[in-house]
mmCIF file of C-alpha atoms and ligand atoms in Angstrom:
data_model
loop_
_atom_site.group_PDB
_atom_site.id
_atom_site.type_symbol
_atom_site.label_atom_id
_atom_site.label_comp_id
_atom_site.label_asym_id
_atom_site.label_seq_id
_atom_site.Cartn_x
_atom_site.Cartn_y
_atom_site.Cartn_z
ATOM 1 C CA MET X 1 -0.016 0.012 -0.004
ATOM 2 C CA LEU X 2 1.664 3.249 -1.180
ATOM 3 C CA LYS X 3 -1.071 5.650 -0.011
ATOM 4 C CA GLY X 4 0.312 8.241 2.359
ATOM 5 C CA ARG X 5 3.955 7.130 2.012
ATOM 6 C CA ASN X 6 7.026 9.259 1.372
ATOM 7 C CA LEU X 7 9.585 8.550 -1.291
ATOM 8 C CA ILE X 8 13.054 9.794 -0.097
ATOM 9 C CA ALA X 9 15.189 6.972 -1.612
ATOM 10 C CA PRO X 10 14.291 4.240 -4.030
ATOM 11 C CA ASN X 11 14.709 1.565 -1.445
ATOM 12 C CA ASP X 12 11.873 3.074 0.616
ATOM 13 C CA PHE X 13 9.703 0.945 -1.789
ATOM 14 C CA THR X 14 9.999 -2.839 -2.181
ATOM 15 C CA VAL X 15 10.676 -4.215 -5.594
ATOM 16 C CA GLU X 16 7.094 -5.253 -5.882
ATOM 17 C CA GLU X 17 5.985 -1.661 -5.067
ATOM 18 C CA LEU X 18 8.383 -0.156 -7.638
ATOM 19 C CA LEU X 19 6.932 -2.537 -10.260
ATOM 20 C CA GLU X 20 3.453 -1.548 -9.298
ATOM 21 C CA VAL X 21 4.325 2.072 -10.034
ATOM 22 C CA LEU X 22 5.981 1.106 -13.311
ATOM 23 C CA GLU X 23 2.954 -0.939 -14.326
ATOM 24 C CA LEU X 24 0.561 1.984 -13.688
ATOM 25 C CA ALA X 25 3.035 4.379 -15.537
ATOM 26 C CA GLY X 26 3.012 2.067 -18.524
ATOM 27 C CA ASP X 27 -0.817 2.179 -18.601
ATOM 28 C CA VAL X 28 -0.826 5.949 -18.309
ATOM 29 C CA PHE X 29 1.608 6.082 -21.179
ATOM 30 C CA ARG X 30 -0.610 3.909 -23.368
ATOM 31 C CA ASN X 31 -4.000 5.334 -22.244
ATOM 32 C CA PRO X 32 -3.506 8.868 -20.992
ATOM 33 C CA GLN X 33 -7.201 9.683 -21.730
ATOM 34 C CA ASN X 34 -8.265 7.415 -18.903
ATOM 35 C CA TYR X 35 -6.439 9.574 -16.255
ATOM 36 C CA LEU X 36 -7.461 13.120 -17.176
ATOM 37 C CA ASP X 37 -9.465 13.829 -14.024
ATOM 38 C CA VAL X 38 -7.994 11.474 -11.474
ATOM 39 C CA CYS X 39 -6.397 14.236 -9.414
ATOM 40 C CA LYS X 40 -9.250 16.804 -9.779
ATOM 41 C CA GLY X 41 -9.216 18.934 -6.656
ATOM 42 C CA LYS X 42 -5.762 17.831 -5.598
ATOM 43 C CA LEU X 43 -2.782 20.094 -5.162
ATOM 44 C CA LEU X 44 0.894 19.389 -5.772
ATOM 45 C CA ALA X 45 3.493 21.722 -4.081
ATOM 46 C CA SER X 46 6.683 21.658 -6.109
ATOM 47 C CA LEU X 47 9.380 23.282 -3.931
ATOM 48 C CA PHE X 48 12.682 23.716 -5.905
ATOM 49 C CA TYR X 49 15.547 25.251 -3.829
ATOM 50 C CA GLU X 50 17.890 24.223 -6.669
ATOM 51 C CA PRO X 51 17.611 24.579 -10.504
ATOM 52 C CA SER X 52 15.777 22.023 -12.640
ATOM 53 C CA THR X 53 14.468 21.734 -16.186
ATOM 54 C CA ARG X 54 13.162 18.154 -16.203
ATOM 55 C CA THR X 55 12.213 17.263 -12.694
ATOM 56 C CA LYS X 56 10.125 20.353 -11.903
ATOM 57 C CA ASN X 57 8.441 20.577 -15.286
ATOM 58 C CA SER X 58 7.676 16.784 -15.329
ATOM 59 C CA PHE X 59 6.197 16.898 -11.844
ATOM 60 C CA ASP X 60 4.107 20.005 -12.671
ATOM 61 C CA SER X 61 3.017 18.476 -16.028
ATOM 62 C CA ALA X 62 2.250 15.172 -14.343
ATOM 63 C CA MET X 63 -0.155 16.886 -11.867
ATOM 64 C CA LEU X 64 -1.834 19.089 -14.452
ATOM 65 C CA ARG X 65 -2.306 16.205 -16.908
ATOM 66 C CA LEU X 66 -4.107 14.333 -14.068
ATOM 67 C CA GLY X 67 -6.523 17.292 -13.626
ATOM 68 C CA GLY X 68 -4.911 18.558 -10.482
ATOM 69 C CA GLN X 69 -3.202 21.874 -9.731
ATOM 70 C CA VAL X 70 0.210 23.026 -8.781
ATOM 71 C CA ILE X 71 1.709 25.647 -6.334
ATOM 72 C CA GLY X 72 5.392 26.136 -5.428
ATOM 73 C CA PHE X 73 8.509 27.899 -6.493
ATOM 74 C CA SER X 74 11.687 27.453 -8.508
ATOM 75 C CA ASP X 75 13.517 30.308 -6.828
ATOM 76 C CA PRO X 76 13.808 30.145 -3.071
ATOM 77 C CA GLN X 77 14.840 33.762 -3.009
ATOM 78 C CA THR X 78 11.124 34.510 -3.343
ATOM 79 C CA THR X 79 10.226 32.623 -0.181
ATOM 80 C CA SER X 80 10.450 33.255 3.557
ATOM 81 C CA THR X 81 13.563 31.061 3.585
ATOM 82 C CA THR X 82 15.339 34.375 3.050
ATOM 83 C CA LYS X 83 13.941 35.591 6.325
ATOM 84 C CA GLY X 84 15.289 32.570 8.163
ATOM 85 C CA GLU X 85 12.317 30.166 8.024
ATOM 86 C CA SER X 86 13.419 26.631 8.712
ATOM 87 C CA LEU X 87 12.776 23.680 6.313
ATOM 88 C CA ALA X 88 10.740 22.014 9.088
ATOM 89 C CA ASP X 89 8.427 24.959 9.375
ATOM 90 C CA SER X 90 8.190 25.302 5.564
ATOM 91 C CA ALA X 91 7.237 21.654 5.291
ATOM 92 C CA LYS X 92 4.567 21.977 7.983
ATOM 93 C CA VAL X 93 3.157 25.091 6.471
ATOM 94 C CA VAL X 94 3.021 24.017 2.850
ATOM 95 C CA SER X 95 1.462 20.615 3.811
ATOM 96 C CA GLN X 96 -1.503 22.677 5.182
ATOM 97 C CA TYR X 97 -2.156 23.764 1.596
ATOM 98 C CA ALA X 98 -1.017 20.844 -0.577
ATOM 99 C CA ASP X 99 -1.857 17.081 -0.869
ATOM 100 C CA VAL X 100 1.642 16.134 -1.827
ATOM 101 C CA ILE X 101 5.018 17.777 -1.876
ATOM 102 C CA ALA X 102 7.926 17.393 -4.273
ATOM 103 C CA VAL X 103 11.090 18.961 -2.995
ATOM 104 C CA ARG X 104 14.505 19.504 -4.426
ATOM 105 C CA HIS X 105 17.311 20.897 -2.192
ATOM 106 C CA PRO X 106 21.059 21.260 -2.368
ATOM 107 C CA LYS X 107 21.536 19.676 1.082
ATOM 108 C CA GLU X 108 21.622 15.930 1.532
ATOM 109 C CA GLY X 109 18.844 14.822 3.861
ATOM 110 C CA ALA X 110 16.640 17.887 3.279
ATOM 111 C CA ALA X 111 13.730 15.828 1.824
ATOM 112 C CA TYR X 112 13.939 13.360 4.688
ATOM 113 C CA LEU X 113 13.820 16.189 7.221
ATOM 114 C CA MET X 114 10.788 17.744 5.513
ATOM 115 C CA SER X 115 9.012 14.407 5.467
ATOM 116 C CA LYS X 116 9.258 14.364 9.280
ATOM 117 C CA TYR X 117 7.337 17.576 9.628
ATOM 118 C CA ALA X 118 4.898 17.577 6.718
ATOM 119 C CA ASP X 119 1.287 16.425 7.116
ATOM 120 C CA CYS X 120 1.265 15.004 3.560
ATOM 121 C CA PRO X 121 3.550 12.677 1.481
ATOM 122 C CA VAL X 122 6.961 14.129 0.521
ATOM 123 C CA ILE X 123 8.757 13.101 -2.559
ATOM 124 C CA ASN X 124 12.551 13.680 -2.899
ATOM 125 C CA ALA X 125 13.133 15.402 -6.189
ATOM 126 C CA GLY X 126 16.996 15.366 -5.582
ATOM 127 C CA ASP X 127 18.856 16.145 -2.344
ATOM 128 C CA GLY X 128 22.402 17.353 -2.956
ATOM 129 C CA GLY X 129 24.703 14.554 -4.039
ATOM 130 C CA HIS X 130 22.575 11.965 -2.204
ATOM 131 C CA GLN X 131 19.518 10.492 -3.985
ATOM 132 C CA HIS X 132 17.119 11.177 -6.791
ATOM 133 C CA PRO X 133 14.417 8.391 -6.571
ATOM 134 C CA THR X 134 12.039 9.632 -9.158
ATOM 135 C CA GLN X 135 14.846 9.754 -11.657
ATOM 136 C CA THR X 136 15.409 6.142 -10.803
ATOM 137 C CA LEU X 137 11.741 5.262 -11.478
ATOM 138 C CA THR X 138 12.170 7.019 -14.820
ATOM 139 C CA ASP X 139 15.388 5.016 -15.564
ATOM 140 C CA LEU X 140 13.681 1.766 -14.614
ATOM 141 C CA LEU X 141 10.677 2.497 -16.863
ATOM 142 C CA THR X 142 13.047 3.322 -19.738
ATOM 143 C CA ILE X 143 15.050 0.166 -19.305
ATOM 144 C CA GLN X 144 11.978 -1.978 -19.071
ATOM 145 C CA GLN X 145 10.354 -0.353 -22.111
ATOM 146 C CA ARG X 146 13.529 -0.415 -24.238
ATOM 147 C CA LEU X 147 15.079 -3.758 -23.225
ATOM 148 C CA GLY X 148 12.030 -5.601 -21.959
ATOM 149 C CA ARG X 149 13.600 -6.674 -18.660
ATOM 150 C CA LEU X 150 15.030 -5.343 -15.376
ATOM 151 C CA ASN X 151 17.017 -8.512 -14.582
ATOM 152 C CA ASP X 152 20.127 -10.083 -16.307
ATOM 153 C CA LEU X 153 21.869 -6.833 -17.101
ATOM 154 C CA VAL X 154 25.436 -5.458 -17.227
ATOM 155 C CA ILE X 155 25.132 -1.840 -16.338
ATOM 156 C CA GLY X 156 28.060 0.501 -16.926
ATOM 157 C CA VAL X 157 27.805 3.872 -15.034
ATOM 158 C CA CYS X 158 30.264 6.469 -16.210
ATOM 159 C CA GLY X 159 31.548 9.833 -15.095
ATOM 160 C CA ASP X 160 30.949 11.526 -11.726
ATOM 161 C CA LEU X 161 30.087 8.580 -9.541
ATOM 162 C CA LEU X 162 31.026 10.510 -6.372
ATOM 163 C CA PHE X 163 28.488 13.322 -6.629
ATOM 164 C CA GLY X 164 25.992 11.892 -9.069
ATOM 165 C CA ARG X 165 22.786 11.361 -7.090
ATOM 166 C CA THR X 166 20.934 9.722 -9.993
ATOM 167 C CA ILE X 167 23.678 7.134 -10.126
ATOM 168 C CA HIS X 168 23.542 6.465 -6.361
ATOM 169 C CA SER X 169 19.801 5.886 -6.496
ATOM 170 C CA LEU X 170 20.007 3.739 -9.675
ATOM 171 C CA VAL X 171 22.764 1.501 -8.359
ATOM 172 C CA SER X 172 21.156 0.985 -5.035
ATOM 173 C CA CYS X 173 17.843 0.223 -6.643
ATOM 174 C CA MET X 174 19.041 -2.079 -9.468
ATOM 175 C CA SER X 175 21.120 -4.090 -7.012
ATOM 176 C CA ARG X 176 17.843 -5.633 -5.792
ATOM 177 C CA PHE X 177 17.040 -7.134 -9.225
ATOM 178 C CA GLU X 178 18.314 -10.580 -10.364
ATOM 179 C CA ASN X 179 21.699 -11.192 -12.026
ATOM 180 C CA ILE X 180 22.906 -7.585 -12.246
ATOM 181 C CA ARG X 181 26.635 -6.689 -12.716
ATOM 182 C CA PHE X 182 27.973 -3.180 -12.550
ATOM 183 C CA LEU X 183 30.935 -1.555 -14.171
ATOM 184 C CA PHE X 184 31.983 1.636 -12.435
ATOM 185 C CA ILE X 185 33.884 3.831 -14.874
ATOM 186 C CA SER X 186 35.419 7.030 -13.362
ATOM 187 C CA PRO X 187 38.669 8.781 -12.657
ATOM 188 C CA GLU X 188 40.145 8.184 -9.163
ATOM 189 C CA GLU X 189 38.809 11.473 -7.830
ATOM 190 C CA LEU X 190 35.203 10.683 -8.712
ATOM 191 C CA LYS X 191 34.889 7.067 -7.612
ATOM 192 C CA MET X 192 31.689 5.554 -6.215
ATOM 193 C CA PRO X 193 31.183 6.295 -2.504
ATOM 194 C CA GLU X 194 32.215 3.488 -0.080
ATOM 195 C CA TYR X 195 28.676 3.236 1.430
ATOM 196 C CA ILE X 196 27.207 2.206 -1.978
ATOM 197 C CA LYS X 197 30.069 -0.300 -2.616
ATOM 198 C CA ASP X 198 29.707 -1.712 0.935
ATOM 199 C CA ASP X 199 25.947 -2.240 0.334
ATOM 200 C CA LEU X 200 26.730 -4.123 -2.989
ATOM 201 C CA THR X 201 29.341 -6.299 -1.268
ATOM 202 C CA ARG X 202 26.862 -7.124 1.504
ATOM 203 C CA LYS X 203 24.294 -8.137 -1.094
ATOM 204 C CA GLY X 204 26.802 -10.128 -3.120
ATOM 205 C CA VAL X 205 26.254 -7.987 -6.246
ATOM 206 C CA PRO X 206 29.409 -7.946 -8.465
ATOM 207 C CA PHE X 207 30.986 -4.697 -9.513
ATOM 208 C CA THR X 208 34.335 -3.695 -11.211
ATOM 209 C CA GLU X 209 35.882 -0.301 -10.933
ATOM 210 C CA MET X 210 37.753 0.860 -14.016
ATOM 211 C CA ARG X 211 38.970 4.132 -15.708
ATOM 212 C CA ASP X 212 38.751 3.115 -19.325
ATOM 213 C CA LEU X 213 35.412 3.684 -20.994
ATOM 214 C CA ALA X 214 36.486 1.869 -24.192
ATOM 215 C CA GLN X 215 37.134 -1.312 -22.198
ATOM 216 C CA ALA X 216 33.644 -1.206 -20.763
ATOM 217 C CA ILE X 217 31.639 -0.389 -23.885
ATOM 218 C CA PRO X 218 31.540 -3.871 -25.569
ATOM 219 C CA GLN X 219 30.383 -5.462 -22.272
ATOM 220 C CA VAL X 220 27.350 -3.327 -21.276
ATOM 221 C CA ASP X 221 23.614 -3.698 -21.874
ATOM 222 C CA VAL X 222 23.066 -0.257 -20.320
ATOM 223 C CA LEU X 223 25.625 2.585 -20.453
ATOM 224 C CA TYR X 224 24.588 5.307 -18.046
ATOM 225 C CA MET X 225 26.630 8.471 -18.732
ATOM 226 C CA SER X 226 26.648 11.381 -16.268
ATOM 227 C CA ARG X 227 27.728 14.985 -16.028
ATOM 228 C CA VAL X 228 30.515 16.013 -13.701
ATOM 229 C CA GLN X 229 28.547 17.869 -11.072
ATOM 230 C CA GLN X 230 30.076 21.362 -11.189
ATOM 231 C CA GLU X 231 27.853 22.672 -8.417
ATOM 232 C CA ARG X 232 29.229 20.134 -5.887
ATOM 233 C CA PHE X 233 32.996 21.045 -6.351
ATOM 234 C CA VAL X 234 34.774 23.311 -3.798
ATOM 235 C CA ASP X 235 37.876 23.652 -6.121
ATOM 236 C CA VAL X 236 36.989 25.138 -9.580
ATOM 237 C CA ASP X 237 40.336 24.044 -11.012
ATOM 238 C CA GLU X 238 39.647 20.466 -10.096
ATOM 239 C CA TYR X 239 36.231 20.663 -11.915
ATOM 240 C CA LEU X 240 37.847 22.149 -14.973
ATOM 241 C CA ARG X 241 40.465 19.384 -14.916
ATOM 242 C CA LEU X 242 37.841 16.576 -14.656
ATOM 243 C CA ARG X 243 34.796 17.902 -16.552
ATOM 244 C CA ASP X 244 35.677 16.355 -19.910
ATOM 245 C CA CYS X 245 37.110 13.081 -18.598
ATOM 246 C CA TYR X 246 34.605 11.035 -20.690
ATOM 247 C CA ILE X 247 33.064 11.940 -23.962
ATOM 248 C CA LEU X 248 31.005 9.262 -25.726
ATOM 249 C CA ASP X 249 30.696 9.730 -29.486
ATOM 250 C CA ARG X 250 29.438 7.755 -32.456
ATOM 251 C CA ALA X 251 32.926 6.204 -33.156
ATOM 252 C CA LYS X 252 33.261 4.928 -29.603
ATOM 253 C CA LEU X 253 29.789 3.419 -29.782
ATOM 254 C CA GLU X 254 30.789 1.218 -32.687
ATOM 255 C CA ALA X 255 32.259 -1.248 -30.245
ATOM 256 C CA ALA X 256 28.931 -1.545 -28.340
ATOM 257 C CA LYS X 257 26.246 -4.274 -28.624
ATOM 258 C CA GLU X 258 23.583 -3.774 -31.231
ATOM 259 C CA ASN X 259 20.794 -3.914 -28.598
ATOM 260 C CA MET X 260 22.398 -1.935 -25.733
ATOM 261 C CA ILE X 261 20.999 1.452 -24.646
ATOM 262 C CA VAL X 262 22.772 4.678 -23.817
ATOM 263 C CA MET X 263 21.183 6.621 -20.890
ATOM 264 C CA HIS X 264 21.853 10.006 -19.271
ATOM 265 C CA PRO X 265 19.629 11.812 -16.735
ATOM 266 C CA LEU X 266 20.443 15.161 -18.479
ATOM 267 C CA PRO X 267 21.408 17.890 -18.469
ATOM 268 C CA ARG X 268 24.429 16.882 -20.583
ATOM 269 C CA VAL X 269 27.418 19.157 -21.020
ATOM 270 C CA ASN X 270 30.020 17.386 -23.198
ATOM 271 C CA GLU X 271 29.688 13.714 -22.056
ATOM 272 C CA ILE X 272 27.652 12.593 -25.030
ATOM 273 C CA ALA X 273 28.430 14.111 -28.416
ATOM 274 C CA VAL X 274 25.309 15.179 -30.333
ATOM 275 C CA ASP X 275 26.207 12.740 -33.095
ATOM 276 C CA VAL X 276 25.043 9.931 -30.746
ATOM 277 C CA ASP X 277 21.525 11.366 -30.614
ATOM 278 C CA ALA X 278 20.512 9.848 -33.970
ATOM 279 C CA ASP X 279 21.792 6.317 -32.996
ATOM 280 C CA PRO X 280 18.822 4.112 -32.154
ATOM 281 C CA ARG X 281 20.579 3.028 -28.926
ATOM 282 C CA ALA X 282 20.300 6.578 -27.498
ATOM 283 C CA ALA X 283 17.623 6.420 -24.896
ATOM 284 C CA TYR X 284 18.057 9.700 -22.926
ATOM 285 C CA PHE X 285 15.185 11.551 -24.537
ATOM 286 C CA ASP X 286 12.994 8.493 -23.916
ATOM 287 C CA GLN X 287 13.928 8.962 -20.250
ATOM 288 C CA VAL X 288 12.659 12.539 -20.398
ATOM 289 C CA LYS X 289 9.308 11.351 -21.870
ATOM 290 C CA PHE X 290 8.817 8.501 -19.453
ATOM 291 C CA GLY X 291 9.673 10.785 -16.454
ATOM 292 C CA MET X 292 6.317 12.497 -16.696
ATOM 293 C CA TYR X 293 4.326 9.229 -16.874
ATOM 294 C CA VAL X 294 6.134 7.669 -13.965
ATOM 295 C CA ARG X 295 5.527 10.765 -11.860
ATOM 296 C CA MET X 296 1.810 10.650 -12.766
ATOM 297 C CA ALA X 297 1.757 7.077 -11.569
ATOM 298 C CA LEU X 298 3.649 7.923 -8.315
ATOM 299 C CA ILE X 299 1.349 10.880 -7.496
ATOM 300 C CA MET X 300 -1.728 8.649 -7.996
ATOM 301 C CA LYS X 301 -0.252 5.901 -5.796
ATOM 302 C CA LEU X 302 0.744 8.243 -2.949
ATOM 303 C CA LEU X 303 -2.628 9.853 -2.980
ATOM 304 C CA GLY X 304 -4.350 6.475 -2.976
ATOM 305 C CA LEU X 305 -6.226 7.291 -6.212
ATOM 306 C CA ARG X 306 -5.090 4.024 -8.029
HETATM 307 N N1 CP O 401 17.441 14.709 -14.510
HETATM 308 C C1 CP O 401 17.261 15.868 -13.798
HETATM 309 O O1 CP O 401 17.204 15.786 -12.606
HETATM 310 O O2 CP O 401 17.195 16.948 -14.529
HETATM 311 P P1 CP O 401 16.877 18.426 -13.906
HETATM 312 O O3 CP O 401 18.070 18.759 -13.010
HETATM 313 O O4 CP O 401 16.795 19.387 -15.057
HETATM 314 O O5 CP O 401 15.654 18.317 -13.126
#
């Protein structure tokens, strides 16, 4: 039962619950006309303390396409945060107006904290370099729709594995499916955090750390590229040194399997050359599309409307 629950990290939901959301998302994708008024009279608060193109617009579109309405902000400078209001008080207050809250914040743990004070479900729309569970739902739906399975996969994740919250959520979540093997492709400075690797070791999920993208490409069913997260760096020079550490282009993709997919949560900077966009294996714009349907499904589930 997902009604009234929070979603702070993907593992807050069991695998069965995740699949339930994906199944509903698939139906919304195929039959959107059946869901036009499901959220009539309901209000989403989308509170974005950090910039977003996809997550905010897809949450807002999701609620509007379900017949609900949206309040919130994308610039915290317009809120009483500037006068010193605490996150706890903001959560309590906004939940007096809204039926569900989606929050993005630069600080790890902010969504969890708000969920402790809100009187309605809270969805983590990205907290610092920690987790981004609705991106993971999006990624799962994309893999399922494109490859037809969520088991028996070699998944290469490449780039900023240290600060990439979408990657942390994806790896933690996919580690619960059957016969998954990970390749972690990064420079030394941006390696996967120990807590994620410890969790995989505990579960007996195999992973290999490597620097060479070309070595990984022929092996993978999913290649998940990521941006070096400029906003998390203290040292600008270090960011400039690392930002172009991996660039996937059409020539490199020649060594890949015919039926693999290339994913990226976006925004991209230079990690995927635009010449990859026309390759049928490019799945990153599918991710964008599926993001809205999966958020429609999630909102309905948390509100107990399906
Ligand atoms: N994928 C993602 O989180 O994109 P935005 O930062 O634009 O929301």
